[in-house]
Coordinates of C-alpha atoms in Angstrom, one line a residue:
X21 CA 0.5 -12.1 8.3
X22 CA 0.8 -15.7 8.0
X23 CA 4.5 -16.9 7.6
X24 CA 3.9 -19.8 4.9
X25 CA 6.8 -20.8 3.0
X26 CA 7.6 -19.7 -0.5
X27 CA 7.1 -24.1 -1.0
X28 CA 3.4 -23.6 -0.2
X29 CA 3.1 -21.8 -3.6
X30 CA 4.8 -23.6 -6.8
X31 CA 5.2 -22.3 -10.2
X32 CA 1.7 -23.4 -10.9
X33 CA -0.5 -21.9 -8.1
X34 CA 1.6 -18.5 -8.6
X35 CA 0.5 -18.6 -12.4
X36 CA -3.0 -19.2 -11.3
X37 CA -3.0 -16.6 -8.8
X38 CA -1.8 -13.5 -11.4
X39 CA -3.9 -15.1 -14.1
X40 CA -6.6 -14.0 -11.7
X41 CA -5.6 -10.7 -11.1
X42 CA -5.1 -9.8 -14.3
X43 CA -8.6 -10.8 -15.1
X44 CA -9.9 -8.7 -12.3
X45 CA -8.0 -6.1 -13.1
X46 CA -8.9 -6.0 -17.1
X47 CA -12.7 -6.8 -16.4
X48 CA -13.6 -5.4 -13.4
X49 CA -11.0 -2.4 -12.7
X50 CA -10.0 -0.7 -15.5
X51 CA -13.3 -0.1 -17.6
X52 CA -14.9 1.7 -14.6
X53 CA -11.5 3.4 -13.4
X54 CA -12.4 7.0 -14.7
X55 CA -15.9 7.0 -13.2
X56 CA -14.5 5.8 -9.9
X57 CA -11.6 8.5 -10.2
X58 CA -14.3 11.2 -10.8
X59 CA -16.4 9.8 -7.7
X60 CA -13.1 10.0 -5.6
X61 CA -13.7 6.5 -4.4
X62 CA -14.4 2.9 -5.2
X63 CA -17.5 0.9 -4.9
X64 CA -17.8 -1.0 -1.1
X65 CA -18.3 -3.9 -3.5
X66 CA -15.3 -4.4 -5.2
X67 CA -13.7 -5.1 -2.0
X68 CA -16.8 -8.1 -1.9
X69 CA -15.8 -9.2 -5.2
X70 CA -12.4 -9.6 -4.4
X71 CA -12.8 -11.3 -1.0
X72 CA -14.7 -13.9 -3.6
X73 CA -11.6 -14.3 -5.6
X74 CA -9.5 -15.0 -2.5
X75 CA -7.7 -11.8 -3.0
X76 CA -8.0 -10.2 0.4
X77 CA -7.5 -13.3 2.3
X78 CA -4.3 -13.4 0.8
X79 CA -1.2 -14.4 3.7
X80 CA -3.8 -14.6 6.4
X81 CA -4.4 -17.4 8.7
X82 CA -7.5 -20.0 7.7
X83 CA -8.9 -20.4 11.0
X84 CA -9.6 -16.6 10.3
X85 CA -10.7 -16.9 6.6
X86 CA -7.3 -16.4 4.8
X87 CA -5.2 -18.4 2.5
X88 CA -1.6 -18.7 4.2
X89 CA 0.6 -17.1 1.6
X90 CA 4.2 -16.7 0.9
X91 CA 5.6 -13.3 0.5
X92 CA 6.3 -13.8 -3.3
X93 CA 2.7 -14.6 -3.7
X94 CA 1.3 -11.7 -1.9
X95 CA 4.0 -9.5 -3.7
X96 CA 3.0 -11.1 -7.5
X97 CA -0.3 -10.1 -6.2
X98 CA 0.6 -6.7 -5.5
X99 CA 2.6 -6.5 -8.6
X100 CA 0.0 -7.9 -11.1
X101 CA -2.9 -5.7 -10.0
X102 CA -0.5 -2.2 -10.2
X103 CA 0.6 -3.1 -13.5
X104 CA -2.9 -4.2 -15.1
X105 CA -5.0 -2.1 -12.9
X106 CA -2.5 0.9 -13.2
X107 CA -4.4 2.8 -10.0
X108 CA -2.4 3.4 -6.6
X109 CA -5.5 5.0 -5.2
X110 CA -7.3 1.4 -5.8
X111 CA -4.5 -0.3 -4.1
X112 CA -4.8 1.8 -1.3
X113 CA -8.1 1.0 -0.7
X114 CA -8.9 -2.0 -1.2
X115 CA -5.7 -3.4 0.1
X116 CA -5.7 -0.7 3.5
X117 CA -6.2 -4.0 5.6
X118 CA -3.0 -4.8 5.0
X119 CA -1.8 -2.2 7.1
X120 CA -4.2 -1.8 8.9
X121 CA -4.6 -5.7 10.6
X122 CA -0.4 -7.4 10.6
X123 CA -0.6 -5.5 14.3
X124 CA -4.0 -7.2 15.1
X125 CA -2.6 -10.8 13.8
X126 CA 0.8 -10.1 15.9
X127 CA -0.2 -8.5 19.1
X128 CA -4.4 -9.0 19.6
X129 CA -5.9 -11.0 21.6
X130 CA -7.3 -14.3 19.9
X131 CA -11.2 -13.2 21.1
X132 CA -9.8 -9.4 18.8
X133 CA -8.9 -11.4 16.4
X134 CA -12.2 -13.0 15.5
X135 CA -14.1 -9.7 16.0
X136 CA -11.9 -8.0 13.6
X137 CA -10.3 -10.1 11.1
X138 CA -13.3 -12.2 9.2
X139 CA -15.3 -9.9 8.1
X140 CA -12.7 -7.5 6.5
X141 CA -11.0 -11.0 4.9
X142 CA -14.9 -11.5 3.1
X143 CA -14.9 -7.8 2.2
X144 CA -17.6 -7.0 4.8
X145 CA -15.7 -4.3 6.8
X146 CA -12.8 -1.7 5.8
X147 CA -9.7 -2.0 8.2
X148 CA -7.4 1.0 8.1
X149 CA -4.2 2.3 9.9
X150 CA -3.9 5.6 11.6
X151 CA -0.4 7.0 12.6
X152 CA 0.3 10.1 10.8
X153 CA -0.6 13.4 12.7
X154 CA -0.9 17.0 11.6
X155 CA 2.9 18.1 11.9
X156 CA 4.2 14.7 12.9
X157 CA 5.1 13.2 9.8
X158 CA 8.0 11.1 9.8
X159 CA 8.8 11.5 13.4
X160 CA 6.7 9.0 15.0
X161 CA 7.9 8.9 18.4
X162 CA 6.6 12.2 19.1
X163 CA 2.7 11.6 18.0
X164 CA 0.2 13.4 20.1
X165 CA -3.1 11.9 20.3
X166 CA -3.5 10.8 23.8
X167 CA -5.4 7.5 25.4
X168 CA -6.4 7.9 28.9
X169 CA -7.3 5.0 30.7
X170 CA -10.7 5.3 32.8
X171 CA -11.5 1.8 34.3
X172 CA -12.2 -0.7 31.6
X173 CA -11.9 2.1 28.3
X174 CA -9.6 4.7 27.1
X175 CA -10.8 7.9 26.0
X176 CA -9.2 8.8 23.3
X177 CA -8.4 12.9 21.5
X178 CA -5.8 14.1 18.9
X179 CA -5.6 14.3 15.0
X180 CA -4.7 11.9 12.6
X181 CA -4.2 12.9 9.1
X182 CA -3.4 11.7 5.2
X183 CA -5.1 8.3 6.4
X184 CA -5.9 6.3 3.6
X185 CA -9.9 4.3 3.7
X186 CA -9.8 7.2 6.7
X187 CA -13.5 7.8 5.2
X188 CA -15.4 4.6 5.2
X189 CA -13.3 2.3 7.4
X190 CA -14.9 0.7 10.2
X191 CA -11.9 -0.3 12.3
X192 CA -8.6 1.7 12.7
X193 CA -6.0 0.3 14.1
X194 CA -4.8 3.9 16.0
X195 CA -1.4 4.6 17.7
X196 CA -1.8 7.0 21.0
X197 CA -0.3 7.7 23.5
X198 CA -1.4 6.3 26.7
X199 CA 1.2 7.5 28.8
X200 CA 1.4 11.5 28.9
X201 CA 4.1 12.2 31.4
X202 CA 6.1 10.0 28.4
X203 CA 6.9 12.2 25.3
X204 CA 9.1 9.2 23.8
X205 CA 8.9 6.4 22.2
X206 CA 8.0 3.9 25.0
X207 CA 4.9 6.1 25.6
X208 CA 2.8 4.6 22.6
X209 CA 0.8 2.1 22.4
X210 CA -1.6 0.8 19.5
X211 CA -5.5 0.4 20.1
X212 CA -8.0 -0.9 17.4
X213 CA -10.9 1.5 17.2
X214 CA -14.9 0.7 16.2
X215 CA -15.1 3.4 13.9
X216 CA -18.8 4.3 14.8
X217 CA -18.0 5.7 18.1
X218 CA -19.4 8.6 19.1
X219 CA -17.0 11.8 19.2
X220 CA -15.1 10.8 15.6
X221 CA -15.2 13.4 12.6
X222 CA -13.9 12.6 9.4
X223 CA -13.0 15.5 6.4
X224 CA -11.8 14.5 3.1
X225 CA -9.0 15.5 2.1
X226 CA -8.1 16.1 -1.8
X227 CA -4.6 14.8 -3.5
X228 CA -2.6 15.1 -6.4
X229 CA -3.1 11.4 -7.3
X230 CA -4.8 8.3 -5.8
X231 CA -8.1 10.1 -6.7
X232 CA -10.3 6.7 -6.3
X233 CA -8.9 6.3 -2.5
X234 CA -10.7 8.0 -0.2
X235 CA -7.8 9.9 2.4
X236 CA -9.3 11.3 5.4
X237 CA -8.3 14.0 8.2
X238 CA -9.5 12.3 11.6
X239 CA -10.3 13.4 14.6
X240 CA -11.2 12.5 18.0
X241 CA -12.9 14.0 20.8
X242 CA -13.5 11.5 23.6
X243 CA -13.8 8.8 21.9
X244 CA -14.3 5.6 24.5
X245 CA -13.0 2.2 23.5
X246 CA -13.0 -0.9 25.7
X247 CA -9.5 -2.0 26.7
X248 CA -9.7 -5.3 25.2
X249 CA -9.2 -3.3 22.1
X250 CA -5.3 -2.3 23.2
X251 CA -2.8 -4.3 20.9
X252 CA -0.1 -6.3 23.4
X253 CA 1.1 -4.0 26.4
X254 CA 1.3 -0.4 27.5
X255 CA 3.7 1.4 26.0
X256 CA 4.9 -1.4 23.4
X257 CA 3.4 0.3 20.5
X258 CA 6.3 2.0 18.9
X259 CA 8.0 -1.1 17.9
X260 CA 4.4 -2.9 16.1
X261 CA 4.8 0.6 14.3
X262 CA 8.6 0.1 13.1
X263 CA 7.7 -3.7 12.8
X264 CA 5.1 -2.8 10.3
X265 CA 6.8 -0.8 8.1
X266 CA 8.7 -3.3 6.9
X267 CA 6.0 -5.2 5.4
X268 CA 4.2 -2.0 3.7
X269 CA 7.5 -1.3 2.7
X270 CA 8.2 -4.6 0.7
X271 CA 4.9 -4.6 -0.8
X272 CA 5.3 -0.7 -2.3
X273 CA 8.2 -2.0 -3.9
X274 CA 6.3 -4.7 -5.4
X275 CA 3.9 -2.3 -6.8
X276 CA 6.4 0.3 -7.9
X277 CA 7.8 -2.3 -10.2
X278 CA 4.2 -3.0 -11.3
X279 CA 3.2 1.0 -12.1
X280 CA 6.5 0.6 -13.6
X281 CA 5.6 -2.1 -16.0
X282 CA 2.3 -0.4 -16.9
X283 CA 4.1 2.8 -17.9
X284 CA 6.4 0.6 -20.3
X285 CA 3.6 -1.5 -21.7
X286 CA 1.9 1.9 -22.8
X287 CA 4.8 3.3 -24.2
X288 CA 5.8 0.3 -25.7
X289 CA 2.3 0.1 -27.7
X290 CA 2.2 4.0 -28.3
X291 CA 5.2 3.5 -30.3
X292 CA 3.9 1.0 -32.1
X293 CA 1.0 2.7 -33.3
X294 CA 1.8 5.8 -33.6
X295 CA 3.1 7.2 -36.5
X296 CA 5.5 10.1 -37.2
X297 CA 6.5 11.3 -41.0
X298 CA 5.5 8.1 -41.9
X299 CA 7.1 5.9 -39.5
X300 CA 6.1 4.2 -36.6
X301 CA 7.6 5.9 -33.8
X302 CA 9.9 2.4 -32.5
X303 CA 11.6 2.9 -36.3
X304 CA 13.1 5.8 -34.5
X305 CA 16.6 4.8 -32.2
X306 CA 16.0 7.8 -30.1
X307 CA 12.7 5.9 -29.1
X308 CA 13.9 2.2 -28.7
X309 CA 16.8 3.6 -26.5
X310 CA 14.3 5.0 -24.1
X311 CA 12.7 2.1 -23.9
X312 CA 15.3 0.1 -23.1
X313 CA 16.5 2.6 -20.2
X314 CA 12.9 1.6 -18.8
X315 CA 13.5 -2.0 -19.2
X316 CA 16.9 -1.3 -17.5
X317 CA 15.4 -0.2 -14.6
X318 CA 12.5 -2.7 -14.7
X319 CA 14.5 -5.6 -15.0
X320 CA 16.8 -4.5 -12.1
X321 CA 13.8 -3.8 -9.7
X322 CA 12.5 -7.3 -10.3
X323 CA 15.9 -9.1 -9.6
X324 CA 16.2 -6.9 -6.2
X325 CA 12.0 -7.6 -5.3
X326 CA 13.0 -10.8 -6.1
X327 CA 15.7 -11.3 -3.9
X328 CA 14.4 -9.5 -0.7
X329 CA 11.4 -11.5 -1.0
X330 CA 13.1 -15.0 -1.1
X331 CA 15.1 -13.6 2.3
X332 CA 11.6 -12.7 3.6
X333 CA 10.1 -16.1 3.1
X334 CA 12.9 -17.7 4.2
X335 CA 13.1 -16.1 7.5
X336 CA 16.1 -14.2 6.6
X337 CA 14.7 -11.2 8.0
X338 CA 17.9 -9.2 10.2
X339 CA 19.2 -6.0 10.0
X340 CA 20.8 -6.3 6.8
X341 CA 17.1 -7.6 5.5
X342 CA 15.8 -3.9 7.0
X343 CA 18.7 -1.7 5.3
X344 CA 17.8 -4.0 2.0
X345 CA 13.9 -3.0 2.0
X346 CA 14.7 0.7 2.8
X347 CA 16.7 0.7 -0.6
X348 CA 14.6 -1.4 -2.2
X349 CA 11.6 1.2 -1.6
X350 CA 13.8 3.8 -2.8
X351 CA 15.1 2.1 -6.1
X352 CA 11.5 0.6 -7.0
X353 CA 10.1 4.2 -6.6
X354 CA 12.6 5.6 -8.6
X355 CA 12.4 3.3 -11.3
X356 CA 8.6 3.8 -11.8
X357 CA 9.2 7.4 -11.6
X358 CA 12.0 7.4 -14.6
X359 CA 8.9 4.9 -16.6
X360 CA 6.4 7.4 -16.1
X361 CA 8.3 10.6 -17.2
X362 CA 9.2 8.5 -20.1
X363 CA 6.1 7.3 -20.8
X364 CA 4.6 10.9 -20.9
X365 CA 7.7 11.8 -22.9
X366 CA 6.8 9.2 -25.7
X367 CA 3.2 9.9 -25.5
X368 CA 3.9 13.5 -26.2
X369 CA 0.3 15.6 -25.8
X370 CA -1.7 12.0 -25.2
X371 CA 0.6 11.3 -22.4
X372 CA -0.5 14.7 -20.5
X373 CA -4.3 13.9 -21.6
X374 CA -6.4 12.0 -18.8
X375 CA -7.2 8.4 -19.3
X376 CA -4.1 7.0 -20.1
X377 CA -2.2 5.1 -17.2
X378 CA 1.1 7.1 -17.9
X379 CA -0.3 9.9 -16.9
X380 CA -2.1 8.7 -13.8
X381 CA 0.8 7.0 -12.2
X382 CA 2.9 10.2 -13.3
X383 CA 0.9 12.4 -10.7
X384 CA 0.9 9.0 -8.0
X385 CA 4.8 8.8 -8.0
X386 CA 5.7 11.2 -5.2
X387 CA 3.1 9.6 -3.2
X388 CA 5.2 6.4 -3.5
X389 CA 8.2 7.8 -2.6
X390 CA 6.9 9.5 0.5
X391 CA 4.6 6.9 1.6
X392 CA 5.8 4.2 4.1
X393 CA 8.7 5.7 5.0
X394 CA 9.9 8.8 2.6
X395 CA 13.5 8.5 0.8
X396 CA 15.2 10.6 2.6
X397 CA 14.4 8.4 5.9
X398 CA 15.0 5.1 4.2
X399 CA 18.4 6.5 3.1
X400 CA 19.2 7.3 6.9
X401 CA 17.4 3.9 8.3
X402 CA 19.5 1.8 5.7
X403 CA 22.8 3.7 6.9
X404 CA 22.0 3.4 10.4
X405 CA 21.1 -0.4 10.4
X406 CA 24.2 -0.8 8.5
X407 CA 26.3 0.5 10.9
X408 CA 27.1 3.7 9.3

């Protein structure tokens, strides 16, 4: 990602930028949301329409099609869309590339660069990232897809699972291991992978939530890829993978506090309109309270987003900065789990109904607070980086 300062974007342009979104979101996401949840994906070209809007490009370099972008820009982008758009699964898709390329801007050669990177900035081509394996889970290190080196390719077998645009994508950027008498870390390595190779298979999986993002089951059985494709050296892989986290990490907490926001603007208007024995249900204290303890947590979130951000843009990006993310993911996810239960809770039988955002980002909590890093290994990560 491009490392503009948080100067290149003023008051102005960041009021422009979520002015967009929002519009996006309002006219071309929501109204077709249901039918796009039912078809268990979204159209190839939304991610066209949003390349148009500059929305992709976001934080990328412009010799490669991007706009250079702060992190609080790329963040109010992140936070806008979740809270108007109210769908994790279209965030996950049509925002894959941004876990899926930081590794090829870092560590690819600039000739992998300009194959890859342009036409997934002008919504041409899906990028996607493929680490988790069948029974590997958190434990990176010890992923088993393998990447033998014959002359000028690898050939490439093992699983990938849970990956998200694992369907349609037509690059993944893949960790294996390329050195199989090594069954630790420094054995990995990361190689970007033409996704219509012969000897890939691809079964959708089905998921509590994120029902428009297509999640895929790979799999692949001597699969060739030219080395030019490897990401920096042998073996350095592990660390791109740690590296990236952080960045996936920030931006889930971005759009936590968005799903967050949604699940208060609904309640909010619920209890406006609804009426109980006469009364609008905010008349009642036991409501306003509840909606306060979701502005509580809200308004905490955005101070913390808010402040890790700022550190990010300002290069401020050390251990403490890790340990502060890792928290950060954890406290964002929690607050837009506490919105959404009380969201459904105001709703009462409306909020269990489908179609309203409540109950959407209700089932698409957990996979926020497994995602990226699950709670239980951000709580150990932050402990560990801050000496405890």
């Amino acid at each position: 990602m491009s490392t503009a300062t948080a100067t290149d974007f003023d008051a102005a342009d960041l009021q422009a930028l979520t002015d967009t979104v929002r519009r996006f979101a309002l006219e071309r996401v929501r109204p077709h949301l249901d039918t796009w949840e039912a078809a268990g994906e979204i159209p190839r070209g939304l991610y066209r329409e949003a390349a148009d809007l500059g929305l992709l490009g976001l934080g990328y370099p412009e010799h490669l099609g991007g706009t250079p972008a702060p992190w609080r820009a790329r963040n109010a982008l992140s936070q806008t869309l979740a809270r108007h758009g109210t769908s994790g699964g279209l965030m996950a898709s049509l925002f894959s590339l941004n876990i899926g390329l930081p590794p090829v801007l870092a560590h690819g050669s600039p000739e992998l660069q300009a194959e890859v990177v342009p036409p997934v900035l002008r919504g041409e081509r899906i990028a996607a990232l493929g680490i988790t394996e069948p029974g590997g889970g958190s434990d990176v290190a010890a992923l088993r897809t393998t990447a033998r080196r014959e002359g000028d390719e690898y050939v490439i077998d093992g699983e990938k699972v849970f990956i998200t645009s694992g369907l349609r994508c037509d690059w993944l950027t893949l960790a294996v291991r390329t050195d199989a008498s090594n069954k630790g870390a420094s054995g990995i390595s990361m190689v970007v992978v033409p996704m219509d190779r012969p000897g890939i298979t691809r079964s959708a999986l089905q998921k509590m939530g994120w029902h428009c993002s297509d999640t895929a089951h790979l799999r692949f059985d001597g699969v060739r890829v030219p080395v030019r494709y490897r990401l920096g050296e042998e073996g350095s892989g592990f660390r791109m993978i740690m590296g990236n986290f952080n960045g996936e990490r920030l931006a889930m907490s971005a759009m936590a506090l968005g799903f967050a926001q949604a699940c208060y603007d609904e309640a909010l208007d619920w209890a406006r309109q609804r009426q109980t024995f006469g009364t609008p249900l905010i008349e009642r204290q036991v409501i306003r309270h509840k909606l306060m303890d979701m502005r509580m947590r809200i308004e905490s979130t955005q101070a913390w987003v808010d402040a890790v951000t700022a550190r990010a843009d300002a290069g401020d990006q050390g251990a403490d900065w890790v340990s502060h993310v890792c928290l950060l993911k954890n406290h964002a996810t929690q607050a837009m789990q506490f919105c959404a239960d009380v969201a459904v809770q105001i709703l009462g039988g409306m909020g269990f109904m489908r179609g309203t955002a409540s109950e959407r980002i209700y089932r698409e909590v957990k996979v926020m607070m497994i995602g990226g890093g699950a709670e239980e290994i951000m709580k150990e990560l932050a402990a560990r980086q801050s000496g405890l």
